[in-house]
mmCIF file of C-alpha atoms and ligand atoms in Angstrom:
data_model
loop_
_atom_site.group_PDB
_atom_site.id
_atom_site.type_symbol
_atom_site.label_atom_id
_atom_site.label_comp_id
_atom_site.label_asym_id
_atom_site.label_seq_id
_atom_site.Cartn_x
_atom_site.Cartn_y
_atom_site.Cartn_z
ATOM 1 C CA UNK A 19 16.618 -76.114 52.562
ATOM 2 C CA UNK A 20 17.884 -72.650 53.382
ATOM 3 C CA UNK A 21 21.052 -73.353 51.401
ATOM 4 C CA UNK A 22 19.060 -74.566 48.418
ATOM 5 C CA UNK A 23 17.097 -71.295 48.391
ATOM 6 C CA UNK A 24 20.318 -69.321 48.686
ATOM 7 C CA UNK A 25 21.846 -71.336 45.866
ATOM 8 C CA UNK A 26 18.728 -70.709 43.767
ATOM 9 C CA UNK A 27 18.965 -66.981 44.411
ATOM 10 C CA UNK A 28 22.642 -67.032 43.564
ATOM 11 C CA UNK A 29 21.921 -68.811 40.293
ATOM 12 C CA UNK A 30 19.176 -66.327 39.438
ATOM 13 C CA UNK A 31 21.498 -63.433 40.236
ATOM 14 C CA UNK A 32 24.284 -64.961 38.121
ATOM 15 C CA UNK A 33 21.866 -65.517 35.234
ATOM 16 C CA UNK A 34 20.611 -61.917 35.497
ATOM 17 C CA UNK A 35 24.194 -60.646 35.540
ATOM 18 C CA UNK A 36 25.088 -62.727 32.490
ATOM 19 C CA UNK A 37 21.988 -61.512 30.652
ATOM 20 C CA UNK A 38 22.712 -57.867 31.452
ATOM 21 C CA UNK A 39 26.308 -58.337 30.306
ATOM 22 C CA UNK A 40 25.144 -59.861 27.035
ATOM 23 C CA UNK A 41 22.654 -57.044 26.518
ATOM 24 C CA UNK A 42 25.374 -54.574 27.346
ATOM 25 C CA UNK A 43 27.608 -56.152 24.749
ATOM 26 C CA UNK A 44 24.863 -56.083 22.141
ATOM 27 C CA UNK A 45 24.057 -52.458 22.884
ATOM 28 C CA UNK A 46 27.761 -51.707 22.903
ATOM 29 C CA UNK A 47 28.166 -53.272 19.467
ATOM 30 C CA UNK A 48 25.194 -51.338 18.083
ATOM 31 C CA UNK A 49 26.236 -48.063 19.686
ATOM 32 C CA UNK A 50 29.799 -48.075 18.420
ATOM 33 C CA UNK A 51 29.620 -48.293 14.628
ATOM 34 C CA UNK A 52 32.561 -46.755 12.876
ATOM 35 C CA UNK A 53 32.297 -43.989 10.345
ATOM 36 C CA UNK A 54 35.125 -41.951 8.863
ATOM 37 C CA UNK A 55 36.498 -39.133 11.030
ATOM 38 C CA UNK A 56 35.000 -35.892 9.720
ATOM 39 C CA UNK A 57 36.570 -32.403 9.815
ATOM 40 C CA UNK A 58 33.908 -31.279 12.314
ATOM 41 C CA UNK A 59 31.566 -33.550 14.296
ATOM 42 C CA UNK A 60 28.344 -32.645 12.456
ATOM 43 C CA UNK A 61 25.402 -34.555 13.955
ATOM 44 C CA UNK A 62 22.455 -35.403 11.708
ATOM 45 C CA UNK A 63 20.514 -36.558 14.770
ATOM 46 C CA UNK A 64 20.817 -33.235 16.573
ATOM 47 C CA UNK A 65 20.202 -30.979 13.563
ATOM 48 C CA UNK A 66 17.223 -33.002 12.321
ATOM 49 C CA UNK A 67 15.737 -32.972 15.839
ATOM 50 C CA UNK A 68 15.495 -29.186 15.409
ATOM 51 C CA UNK A 69 13.182 -29.748 12.448
ATOM 52 C CA UNK A 70 15.660 -29.386 9.555
ATOM 53 C CA UNK A 71 14.627 -31.392 6.473
ATOM 54 C CA UNK A 72 17.020 -33.436 4.309
ATOM 55 C CA UNK A 73 16.162 -31.359 1.223
ATOM 56 C CA UNK A 74 17.260 -28.108 2.890
ATOM 57 C CA UNK A 75 20.856 -29.370 2.768
ATOM 58 C CA UNK A 76 20.753 -32.100 0.103
ATOM 59 C CA UNK A 77 19.204 -30.246 -2.801
ATOM 60 C CA UNK A 78 19.485 -32.798 -5.648
ATOM 61 C CA UNK A 79 20.308 -30.186 -8.321
ATOM 62 C CA UNK A 80 19.509 -30.986 -12.009
ATOM 63 C CA UNK A 81 20.086 -33.398 -13.686
ATOM 64 C CA UNK A 82 19.426 -35.048 -10.339
ATOM 65 C CA UNK A 83 22.221 -37.610 -10.103
ATOM 66 C CA UNK A 84 23.842 -36.139 -7.012
ATOM 67 C CA UNK A 85 22.235 -35.120 -3.723
ATOM 68 C CA UNK A 86 25.163 -32.856 -2.935
ATOM 69 C CA UNK A 87 26.777 -31.929 0.378
ATOM 70 C CA UNK A 88 25.785 -28.482 1.653
ATOM 71 C CA UNK A 89 28.208 -25.611 1.451
ATOM 72 C CA UNK A 90 29.554 -24.088 4.673
ATOM 73 C CA UNK A 91 27.508 -21.019 3.672
ATOM 74 C CA UNK A 92 24.403 -23.052 4.580
ATOM 75 C CA UNK A 93 25.823 -23.847 8.023
ATOM 76 C CA UNK A 94 26.665 -20.187 8.541
ATOM 77 C CA UNK A 95 23.034 -19.112 8.106
ATOM 78 C CA UNK A 96 22.697 -20.266 11.728
ATOM 79 C CA UNK A 97 26.252 -20.473 12.966
ATOM 80 C CA UNK A 98 26.982 -16.839 12.160
ATOM 81 C CA UNK A 99 25.359 -16.335 15.555
ATOM 82 C CA UNK A 100 24.724 -19.834 17.040
ATOM 83 C CA UNK A 101 27.545 -21.327 19.173
ATOM 84 C CA UNK A 102 30.099 -19.091 17.460
ATOM 85 C CA UNK A 103 32.504 -19.380 20.394
ATOM 86 C CA UNK A 104 32.881 -23.164 19.966
ATOM 87 C CA UNK A 105 36.147 -24.261 18.266
ATOM 88 C CA UNK A 106 34.185 -26.575 15.928
ATOM 89 C CA UNK A 107 32.067 -23.660 14.724
ATOM 90 C CA UNK A 108 35.109 -21.399 14.397
ATOM 91 C CA UNK A 109 36.576 -23.974 12.007
ATOM 92 C CA UNK A 110 33.437 -23.722 9.839
ATOM 93 C CA UNK A 111 33.488 -19.913 10.022
ATOM 94 C CA UNK A 112 37.153 -19.826 8.993
ATOM 95 C CA UNK A 113 36.442 -21.985 5.929
ATOM 96 C CA UNK A 114 33.460 -19.810 4.987
ATOM 97 C CA UNK A 115 35.560 -16.670 5.312
ATOM 98 C CA UNK A 116 38.183 -18.098 2.943
ATOM 99 C CA UNK A 117 35.419 -19.297 0.597
ATOM 100 C CA UNK A 118 36.604 -22.895 1.052
ATOM 101 C CA UNK A 119 34.631 -26.043 1.797
ATOM 102 C CA UNK A 120 35.277 -28.494 4.613
ATOM 103 C CA UNK A 121 37.000 -31.715 3.459
ATOM 104 C CA UNK A 122 34.072 -34.033 4.319
ATOM 105 C CA UNK A 123 34.978 -37.696 3.924
ATOM 106 C CA UNK A 124 32.489 -39.574 1.755
ATOM 107 C CA UNK A 125 30.534 -42.407 3.355
ATOM 108 C CA UNK A 126 28.627 -43.712 0.309
ATOM 109 C CA UNK A 127 30.336 -43.903 -3.045
ATOM 110 C CA UNK A 128 30.048 -46.146 -6.068
ATOM 111 C CA UNK A 129 32.624 -46.569 -8.829
ATOM 112 C CA UNK A 130 32.307 -44.306 -11.885
ATOM 113 C CA UNK A 131 31.438 -47.257 -14.160
ATOM 114 C CA UNK A 132 28.090 -47.617 -12.379
ATOM 115 C CA UNK A 133 25.150 -45.453 -13.479
ATOM 116 C CA UNK A 134 23.066 -44.057 -10.644
ATOM 117 C CA UNK A 135 20.574 -41.233 -10.352
ATOM 118 C CA UNK A 136 19.038 -40.076 -7.071
ATOM 119 C CA UNK A 137 16.215 -38.377 -8.934
ATOM 120 C CA UNK A 138 15.214 -41.578 -10.782
ATOM 121 C CA UNK A 139 14.999 -43.406 -7.453
ATOM 122 C CA UNK A 140 13.119 -40.666 -5.626
ATOM 123 C CA UNK A 141 10.656 -40.566 -8.556
ATOM 124 C CA UNK A 142 10.236 -44.345 -8.180
ATOM 125 C CA UNK A 143 9.291 -43.818 -4.514
ATOM 126 C CA UNK A 144 12.479 -45.037 -2.787
ATOM 127 C CA UNK A 145 13.182 -43.464 0.620
ATOM 128 C CA UNK A 146 16.559 -42.163 1.792
ATOM 129 C CA UNK A 147 16.338 -44.666 4.634
ATOM 130 C CA UNK A 148 16.217 -47.650 2.281
ATOM 131 C CA UNK A 149 19.739 -46.980 1.010
ATOM 132 C CA UNK A 150 21.250 -44.917 3.849
ATOM 133 C CA UNK A 151 19.675 -46.295 7.027
ATOM 134 C CA UNK A 152 18.222 -44.207 9.835
ATOM 135 C CA UNK A 153 20.243 -41.034 9.248
ATOM 136 C CA UNK A 154 17.927 -38.991 11.483
ATOM 137 C CA UNK A 155 18.997 -41.099 14.482
ATOM 138 C CA UNK A 156 22.761 -40.942 13.847
ATOM 139 C CA UNK A 157 25.279 -38.608 15.422
ATOM 140 C CA UNK A 158 27.929 -40.050 13.109
ATOM 141 C CA UNK A 159 27.166 -41.535 9.696
ATOM 142 C CA UNK A 160 28.610 -44.875 8.714
ATOM 143 C CA UNK A 161 27.928 -47.149 5.763
ATOM 144 C CA UNK A 162 24.913 -49.025 7.114
ATOM 145 C CA UNK A 163 22.876 -49.039 3.900
ATOM 146 C CA UNK A 164 23.685 -51.649 1.248
ATOM 147 C CA UNK A 165 24.776 -50.038 -2.022
ATOM 148 C CA UNK A 166 26.682 -53.092 -3.260
ATOM 149 C CA UNK A 167 25.765 -54.623 -6.627
ATOM 150 C CA UNK A 168 23.816 -57.319 -4.745
ATOM 151 C CA UNK A 169 21.932 -54.651 -2.768
ATOM 152 C CA UNK A 170 20.987 -52.778 -5.958
ATOM 153 C CA UNK A 171 19.907 -55.955 -7.735
ATOM 154 C CA UNK A 172 17.750 -57.346 -4.945
ATOM 155 C CA UNK A 173 15.755 -54.113 -4.827
ATOM 156 C CA UNK A 174 15.459 -54.042 -8.630
ATOM 157 C CA UNK A 175 14.054 -57.553 -8.408
ATOM 158 C CA UNK A 176 11.604 -56.439 -5.712
ATOM 159 C CA UNK A 177 10.419 -53.407 -7.732
ATOM 160 C CA UNK A 178 10.540 -55.277 -11.062
ATOM 161 C CA UNK A 179 13.152 -52.842 -12.395
ATOM 162 C CA UNK A 180 15.685 -54.148 -14.936
ATOM 163 C CA UNK A 181 18.710 -56.166 -13.854
ATOM 164 C CA UNK A 182 20.308 -56.267 -17.302
ATOM 165 C CA UNK A 183 24.035 -55.629 -16.939
ATOM 166 C CA UNK A 184 23.755 -52.688 -19.337
ATOM 167 C CA UNK A 185 21.069 -51.013 -17.211
ATOM 168 C CA UNK A 186 23.671 -50.067 -14.602
ATOM 169 C CA UNK A 187 26.937 -50.469 -16.486
ATOM 170 C CA UNK A 188 26.376 -49.057 -19.957
ATOM 171 C CA UNK A 189 28.278 -45.887 -20.752
ATOM 172 C CA UNK A 190 25.451 -43.382 -20.445
HETATM 173 C C1 HEC B 3 18.922 -24.153 11.605
HETATM 174 C C2 HEC B 3 20.147 -23.718 12.223
HETATM 175 C C3 HEC B 3 21.394 -24.570 12.025
HETATM 176 C C4 HEC B 3 21.993 -24.933 10.842
HETATM 177 C C5 HEC B 3 21.539 -24.639 9.422
HETATM 178 C C6 HEC B 3 23.191 -25.649 11.200
HETATM 179 N N1 HEC B 3 23.313 -25.736 12.558
HETATM 180 FE FE1 HEC B 3 24.794 -26.631 13.592
HETATM 181 N N2 HEC B 3 23.865 -26.244 15.350
HETATM 182 C C7 HEC B 3 22.718 -25.499 15.474
HETATM 183 C C8 HEC B 3 22.396 -25.368 16.892
HETATM 184 C C9 HEC B 3 21.204 -24.629 17.494
HETATM 185 C C10 HEC B 3 23.408 -26.058 17.603
HETATM 186 C C11 HEC B 3 23.560 -26.247 19.116
HETATM 187 C C12 HEC B 3 24.419 -25.135 19.624
HETATM 188 C C13 HEC B 3 24.794 -25.276 21.081
HETATM 189 O O1 HEC B 3 24.947 -26.409 21.561
HETATM 190 O O2 HEC B 3 24.956 -24.241 21.720
HETATM 191 C C14 HEC B 3 24.315 -26.591 16.583
HETATM 192 C C15 HEC B 3 25.469 -27.304 16.881
HETATM 193 C C16 HEC B 3 26.437 -27.658 15.967
HETATM 194 C C17 HEC B 3 27.706 -28.272 16.291
HETATM 195 C C18 HEC B 3 28.220 -28.623 17.675
HETATM 196 C C19 HEC B 3 28.973 -27.447 18.237
HETATM 197 C C20 HEC B 3 29.759 -27.856 19.476
HETATM 198 O O3 HEC B 3 30.994 -28.004 19.361
HETATM 199 O O4 HEC B 3 29.132 -28.076 20.511
HETATM 200 C C21 HEC B 3 28.366 -28.474 15.104
HETATM 201 C C22 HEC B 3 29.753 -29.081 14.921
HETATM 202 C C23 HEC B 3 27.504 -27.997 14.051
HETATM 203 N N3 HEC B 3 26.343 -27.508 14.613
HETATM 204 C C24 HEC B 3 27.825 -28.053 12.716
HETATM 205 C C25 HEC B 3 26.990 -27.625 11.691
HETATM 206 C C26 HEC B 3 27.305 -27.770 10.283
HETATM 207 C C27 HEC B 3 28.562 -28.394 9.727
HETATM 208 C C28 HEC B 3 26.260 -27.232 9.600
HETATM 209 C C29 HEC B 3 26.087 -27.150 8.106
HETATM 210 C C30 HEC B 3 26.161 -28.414 7.382
HETATM 211 C C31 HEC B 3 25.284 -26.778 10.581
HETATM 212 N N4 HEC B 3 25.769 -27.033 11.832
HETATM 213 C C32 HEC B 3 24.079 -26.163 10.278
HETATM 214 C C33 HEC B 3 21.995 -24.929 14.459
HETATM 215 C C34 HEC B 3 22.233 -25.075 13.111
HETATM 216 C C1 HEC B 4 22.036 -28.993 8.093
HETATM 217 C C2 HEC B 4 22.371 -29.727 6.898
HETATM 218 C C3 HEC B 4 22.009 -31.186 6.723
HETATM 219 C C4 HEC B 4 20.768 -31.774 6.855
HETATM 220 C C5 HEC B 4 19.458 -31.131 7.286
HETATM 221 C C6 HEC B 4 20.937 -33.151 6.445
HETATM 222 N N1 HEC B 4 22.230 -33.396 6.122
HETATM 223 FE FE1 HEC B 4 22.991 -35.119 5.385
HETATM 224 N N2 HEC B 4 24.886 -34.317 5.398
HETATM 225 C C7 HEC B 4 25.194 -33.038 5.796
HETATM 226 C C8 HEC B 4 26.631 -32.902 5.863
HETATM 227 C C9 HEC B 4 27.397 -31.652 6.309
HETATM 228 C C10 HEC B 4 27.181 -34.134 5.462
HETATM 229 C C11 HEC B 4 28.657 -34.521 5.391
HETATM 230 C C12 HEC B 4 29.127 -34.989 6.757
HETATM 231 C C13 HEC B 4 28.684 -36.367 7.142
HETATM 232 O O1 HEC B 4 28.861 -37.309 6.348
HETATM 233 O O2 HEC B 4 28.128 -36.523 8.250
HETATM 234 C C14 HEC B 4 26.058 -35.002 5.169
HETATM 235 C C15 HEC B 4 26.166 -36.308 4.735
HETATM 236 C C16 HEC B 4 25.087 -37.129 4.425
HETATM 237 C C17 HEC B 4 25.200 -38.468 3.862
HETATM 238 C C18 HEC B 4 26.497 -39.183 3.536
HETATM 239 C C19 HEC B 4 27.013 -38.769 2.171
HETATM 240 C C20 HEC B 4 28.330 -39.399 1.828
HETATM 241 O O3 HEC B 4 28.392 -40.247 0.926
HETATM 242 O O4 HEC B 4 29.321 -39.066 2.458
HETATM 243 C C21 HEC B 4 23.937 -38.964 3.753
HETATM 244 C C22 HEC B 4 23.554 -40.326 3.229
HETATM 245 C C23 HEC B 4 23.034 -37.941 4.235
HETATM 246 N N3 HEC B 4 23.758 -36.838 4.629
HETATM 247 C C24 HEC B 4 21.674 -38.093 4.307
HETATM 248 C C25 HEC B 4 20.812 -37.177 4.905
HETATM 249 C C26 HEC B 4 19.412 -37.435 5.150
HETATM 250 C C27 HEC B 4 18.680 -38.705 4.781
HETATM 251 C C28 HEC B 4 18.903 -36.317 5.763
HETATM 252 C C29 HEC B 4 17.494 -36.094 6.301
HETATM 253 C C30 HEC B 4 17.028 -37.142 7.207
HETATM 254 C C31 HEC B 4 20.003 -35.364 5.883
HETATM 255 N N4 HEC B 4 21.138 -35.931 5.375
HETATM 256 C C32 HEC B 4 19.908 -34.091 6.422
HETATM 257 C C33 HEC B 4 24.295 -32.042 6.095
HETATM 258 C C34 HEC B 4 22.932 -32.214 6.281
HETATM 259 C C1 HEC B 5 18.312 -46.341 -4.227
HETATM 260 C C2 HEC B 5 19.309 -46.019 -3.267
HETATM 261 C C3 HEC B 5 19.405 -44.602 -2.754
HETATM 262 C C4 HEC B 5 18.406 -43.781 -2.292
HETATM 263 C C5 HEC B 5 16.922 -44.066 -2.252
HETATM 264 C C6 HEC B 5 19.045 -42.577 -1.825
HETATM 265 N N1 HEC B 5 20.392 -42.659 -2.022
HETATM 266 FE FE1 HEC B 5 21.777 -41.265 -1.533
HETATM 267 N N2 HEC B 5 23.249 -42.383 -2.418
HETATM 268 C C7 HEC B 5 23.048 -43.623 -3.000
HETATM 269 C C8 HEC B 5 24.260 -44.032 -3.691
HETATM 270 C C9 HEC B 5 24.452 -45.312 -4.477
HETATM 271 C C10 HEC B 5 25.199 -42.991 -3.481
HETATM 272 C C11 HEC B 5 26.613 -42.917 -4.050
HETATM 273 C C12 HEC B 5 26.512 -42.179 -5.371
HETATM 274 C C13 HEC B 5 27.811 -42.009 -6.096
HETATM 275 O O1 HEC B 5 28.870 -42.410 -5.610
HETATM 276 O O2 HEC B 5 27.779 -41.439 -7.201
HETATM 277 C C14 HEC B 5 24.534 -41.974 -2.670
HETATM 278 C C15 HEC B 5 25.122 -40.788 -2.246
HETATM 279 C C16 HEC B 5 24.484 -39.839 -1.451
HETATM 280 C C17 HEC B 5 25.095 -38.629 -0.939
HETATM 281 C C18 HEC B 5 26.524 -38.161 -1.207
HETATM 282 C C19 HEC B 5 26.511 -37.082 -2.279
HETATM 283 C C20 HEC B 5 26.085 -37.630 -3.611
HETATM 284 O O3 HEC B 5 24.998 -37.253 -4.079
HETATM 285 O O4 HEC B 5 26.804 -38.450 -4.205
HETATM 286 C C21 HEC B 5 24.149 -37.969 -0.194
HETATM 287 C C22 HEC B 5 24.314 -36.661 0.538
HETATM 288 C C23 HEC B 5 22.943 -38.768 -0.257
HETATM 289 N N3 HEC B 5 23.185 -39.889 -1.029
HETATM 290 C C24 HEC B 5 21.766 -38.408 0.367
HETATM 291 C C25 HEC B 5 20.529 -39.012 0.098
HETATM 292 C C26 HEC B 5 19.246 -38.482 0.537
HETATM 293 C C27 HEC B 5 19.067 -37.204 1.359
HETATM 294 C C28 HEC B 5 18.288 -39.337 0.066
HETATM 295 C C29 HEC B 5 16.777 -39.202 0.183
HETATM 296 C C30 HEC B 5 16.223 -37.930 -0.284
HETATM 297 C C31 HEC B 5 18.983 -40.404 -0.651
HETATM 298 N N4 HEC B 5 20.337 -40.158 -0.621
HETATM 299 C C32 HEC B 5 18.368 -41.502 -1.261
HETATM 300 C C33 HEC B 5 21.903 -44.368 -2.943
HETATM 301 C C34 HEC B 5 20.657 -43.879 -2.580
HETATM 302 C C1 HEC B 6 14.430 -49.047 -3.537
HETATM 303 C C2 HEC B 6 14.856 -50.092 -4.449
HETATM 304 C C3 HEC B 6 16.033 -49.778 -5.327
HETATM 305 C C4 HEC B 6 17.357 -49.749 -4.980
HETATM 306 C C5 HEC B 6 17.967 -50.011 -3.605
HETATM 307 C C6 HEC B 6 18.084 -49.447 -6.178
HETATM 308 N N1 HEC B 6 17.224 -49.257 -7.224
HETATM 309 FE FE1 HEC B 6 17.723 -48.608 -9.090
HETATM 310 N N2 HEC B 6 15.788 -48.422 -9.574
HETATM 311 C C7 HEC B 6 14.731 -48.802 -8.772
HETATM 312 C C8 HEC B 6 13.478 -48.508 -9.463
HETATM 313 C C9 HEC B 6 12.081 -48.788 -8.946
HETATM 314 C C10 HEC B 6 13.832 -47.915 -10.702
HETATM 315 C C11 HEC B 6 12.905 -47.381 -11.792
HETATM 316 C C12 HEC B 6 12.742 -48.432 -12.834
HETATM 317 C C13 HEC B 6 11.924 -47.915 -14.015
HETATM 318 O O1 HEC B 6 11.640 -46.719 -14.093
HETATM 319 O O2 HEC B 6 11.616 -48.748 -14.847
HETATM 320 C C14 HEC B 6 15.293 -47.878 -10.728
HETATM 321 C C15 HEC B 6 16.032 -47.371 -11.792
HETATM 322 C C16 HEC B 6 17.400 -47.438 -11.900
HETATM 323 C C17 HEC B 6 18.176 -46.994 -13.047
HETATM 324 C C18 HEC B 6 17.631 -46.321 -14.301
HETATM 325 C C19 HEC B 6 17.437 -44.862 -13.936
HETATM 326 C C20 HEC B 6 17.180 -43.935 -15.073
HETATM 327 O O3 HEC B 6 17.984 -43.017 -15.244
HETATM 328 O O4 HEC B 6 16.170 -44.134 -15.754
HETATM 329 C C21 HEC B 6 19.497 -47.267 -12.772
HETATM 330 C C22 HEC B 6 20.688 -47.001 -13.662
HETATM 331 C C23 HEC B 6 19.545 -47.840 -11.439
HETATM 332 N N3 HEC B 6 18.249 -47.931 -10.953
HETATM 333 C C24 HEC B 6 20.706 -48.213 -10.774
HETATM 334 C C25 HEC B 6 20.765 -48.579 -9.447
HETATM 335 C C26 HEC B 6 22.002 -48.811 -8.707
HETATM 336 C C27 HEC B 6 23.389 -48.708 -9.282
HETATM 337 C C28 HEC B 6 21.633 -49.119 -7.430
HETATM 338 C C29 HEC B 6 22.519 -49.448 -6.241
HETATM 339 C C30 HEC B 6 23.555 -48.487 -5.914
HETATM 340 C C31 HEC B 6 20.189 -49.098 -7.373
HETATM 341 N N4 HEC B 6 19.695 -48.782 -8.613
HETATM 342 C C32 HEC B 6 19.464 -49.369 -6.235
HETATM 343 C C33 HEC B 6 14.800 -49.331 -7.500
HETATM 344 C C34 HEC B 6 15.958 -49.437 -6.755
HETATM 345 C C1 HEC B 7 21.126 -52.607 -10.447
HETATM 346 C C2 HEC B 7 22.447 -52.188 -10.838
HETATM 347 C C3 HEC B 7 23.431 -53.215 -11.344
HETATM 348 C C4 HEC B 7 23.205 -54.205 -12.268
HETATM 349 C C5 HEC B 7 21.900 -54.549 -12.968
HETATM 350 C C6 HEC B 7 24.470 -54.870 -12.482
HETATM 351 N N1 HEC B 7 25.442 -54.286 -11.691
HETATM 352 FE FE1 HEC B 7 27.403 -54.776 -11.672
HETATM 353 N N2 HEC B 7 27.749 -53.391 -10.214
HETATM 354 C C7 HEC B 7 26.779 -52.582 -9.676
HETATM 355 C C8 HEC B 7 27.390 -51.796 -8.615
HETATM 356 C C9 HEC B 7 26.702 -50.783 -7.716
HETATM 357 C C10 HEC B 7 28.752 -52.166 -8.570
HETATM 358 C C11 HEC B 7 29.832 -51.615 -7.647
HETATM 359 C C12 HEC B 7 29.877 -52.398 -6.404
HETATM 360 C C13 HEC B 7 30.938 -51.878 -5.479
HETATM 361 O O1 HEC B 7 30.961 -50.687 -5.173
HETATM 362 O O2 HEC B 7 31.752 -52.674 -5.053
HETATM 363 C C14 HEC B 7 28.948 -53.180 -9.599
HETATM 364 C C15 HEC B 7 30.168 -53.791 -9.872
HETATM 365 C C16 HEC B 7 30.367 -54.696 -10.897
HETATM 366 C C17 HEC B 7 31.625 -55.292 -11.223
HETATM 367 C C18 HEC B 7 32.944 -55.026 -10.523
HETATM 368 C C19 HEC B 7 32.990 -55.977 -9.369
HETATM 369 C C20 HEC B 7 34.229 -55.858 -8.564
HETATM 370 O O3 HEC B 7 34.302 -56.614 -7.579
HETATM 371 O O4 HEC B 7 35.102 -55.058 -8.855
HETATM 372 C C21 HEC B 7 31.420 -56.144 -12.273
HETATM 373 C C22 HEC B 7 32.464 -56.998 -12.979
HETATM 374 C C23 HEC B 7 29.999 -56.103 -12.575
HETATM 375 N N3 HEC B 7 29.394 -55.215 -11.722
HETATM 376 C C24 HEC B 7 29.384 -56.855 -13.548
HETATM 377 C C25 HEC B 7 28.036 -56.926 -13.759
HETATM 378 C C26 HEC B 7 27.386 -57.866 -14.672
HETATM 379 C C27 HEC B 7 28.096 -58.897 -15.521
HETATM 380 C C28 HEC B 7 26.042 -57.609 -14.621
HETATM 381 C C29 HEC B 7 24.904 -58.345 -15.309
HETATM 382 C C30 HEC B 7 24.757 -59.730 -14.916
HETATM 383 C C31 HEC B 7 25.865 -56.513 -13.644
HETATM 384 N N4 HEC B 7 27.085 -56.147 -13.160
HETATM 385 C C32 HEC B 7 24.643 -55.933 -13.335
HETATM 386 C C33 HEC B 7 25.466 -52.480 -10.049
HETATM 387 C C34 HEC B 7 24.834 -53.294 -10.974
#
């Protein structure tokens, strides 16, 4: 009897261990997505937690196709004084001083034969999250949003926007 109880406990413990290992693996897989190595480890999560808004850095200048990547001058509005002793910040300061930009590696890019306008999609009510995932929760960005042809077309179907080949591929 005593042995049976012990065996039962052992089984329960083994099952719990297995479960925690599986959870660990799942969390591990979700926590270690790969994005390109960037010139400095800029964290969206941290900077947005301070209350910065997407539009302060991604200005969507006319005609509105691009969102743009902010200039180092924008970073220096704070980092002129904030954390200026950190090597990462000194790298930004050095670029700003030489009037150069940091060589950010692009995460989302479509071929030039595809027409795309951020402004048209913002006007249609699409959120950044829909195409780029939960940027505000990411220390490192990786391509988690689906900007493949299939991804574009399934949303066009959903919103009853055109899926004619020429809608996205015509020379505009
Ligand atoms: C509104 C002010 C503000 C702006 C704008 C800003 N940052 Fe920051 N940043 C901070 C603060 C505050 C910290 C935390 C500093 C600390 O840990 O002492 C920080 C931390 C960092 C760090 C980590 C430093 C380290 O090595 O610990 C990096 C890298 C960084 N920022 C890059 C950037 C880049 C690149 C830009 C421009 C795209 C930028 N920041 C714009 C306020 C700002
Ligand atoms: C303080 C400035 C700053 C703010 C605020 C900011 N970003 Fe960024 N963003 C950057 C910088 C710098 C990069 C380039 C480095 C990188 O990819 O992490 C970038 C890159 C991106 C990219 C990848 C572009 C590409 O193709 O490489 C996306 C998508 C993006 N940001 C979305 C957002 C969204 C959504 C928000 C608001 C939730 C936001 N950003 C807020 C500075 C900012
Ligand atoms: C309907 C899908 C969609 C939505 C919504 C969207 N994006 Fe994008 N984003 C893209 C695509 C596609 C690219 C690649 C564009 C290219 O290569 O020309 C891109 C590229 C970018 C880039 C890289 C620079 C550039 O403009 O090419 C940034 C930064 C960015 N997006 C930020 C944002 C932010 C911030 C929002 C919300 C305000 C947003 N995006 C909403 C699809 C989207
Ligand atoms: C959130 C869903 C959604 C996603 C994702 C999406 N679209 Fe759209 N798209 C729309 C809607 C809605 C319109 C507006 C249709 C209208 O005005 O009739 C639109 C309009 C367009 C237009 C016409 C814009 C203009 O200048 O008038 C093009 C081109 C386009 N999308 C290409 C793309 C491409 C390429 C992708 C993938 C990288 C994409 N779309 C992803 C919903 C989406
Ligand atoms: C809603 C926008 C949209 C529509 C509509 C659309 N495409 Fe595309 N197409 C894309 C995007 C985005 C890509 C680039 C995908 C990538 O980056 O790999 C693409 C890529 C392609 C490619 C290159 C594929 C490759 O593997 O190199 C071909 C060929 C193509 N499209 C043909 C078509 C045809 C034919 C139609 C009509 C049936 C069509 N597309 C309709 C958005 C669209």
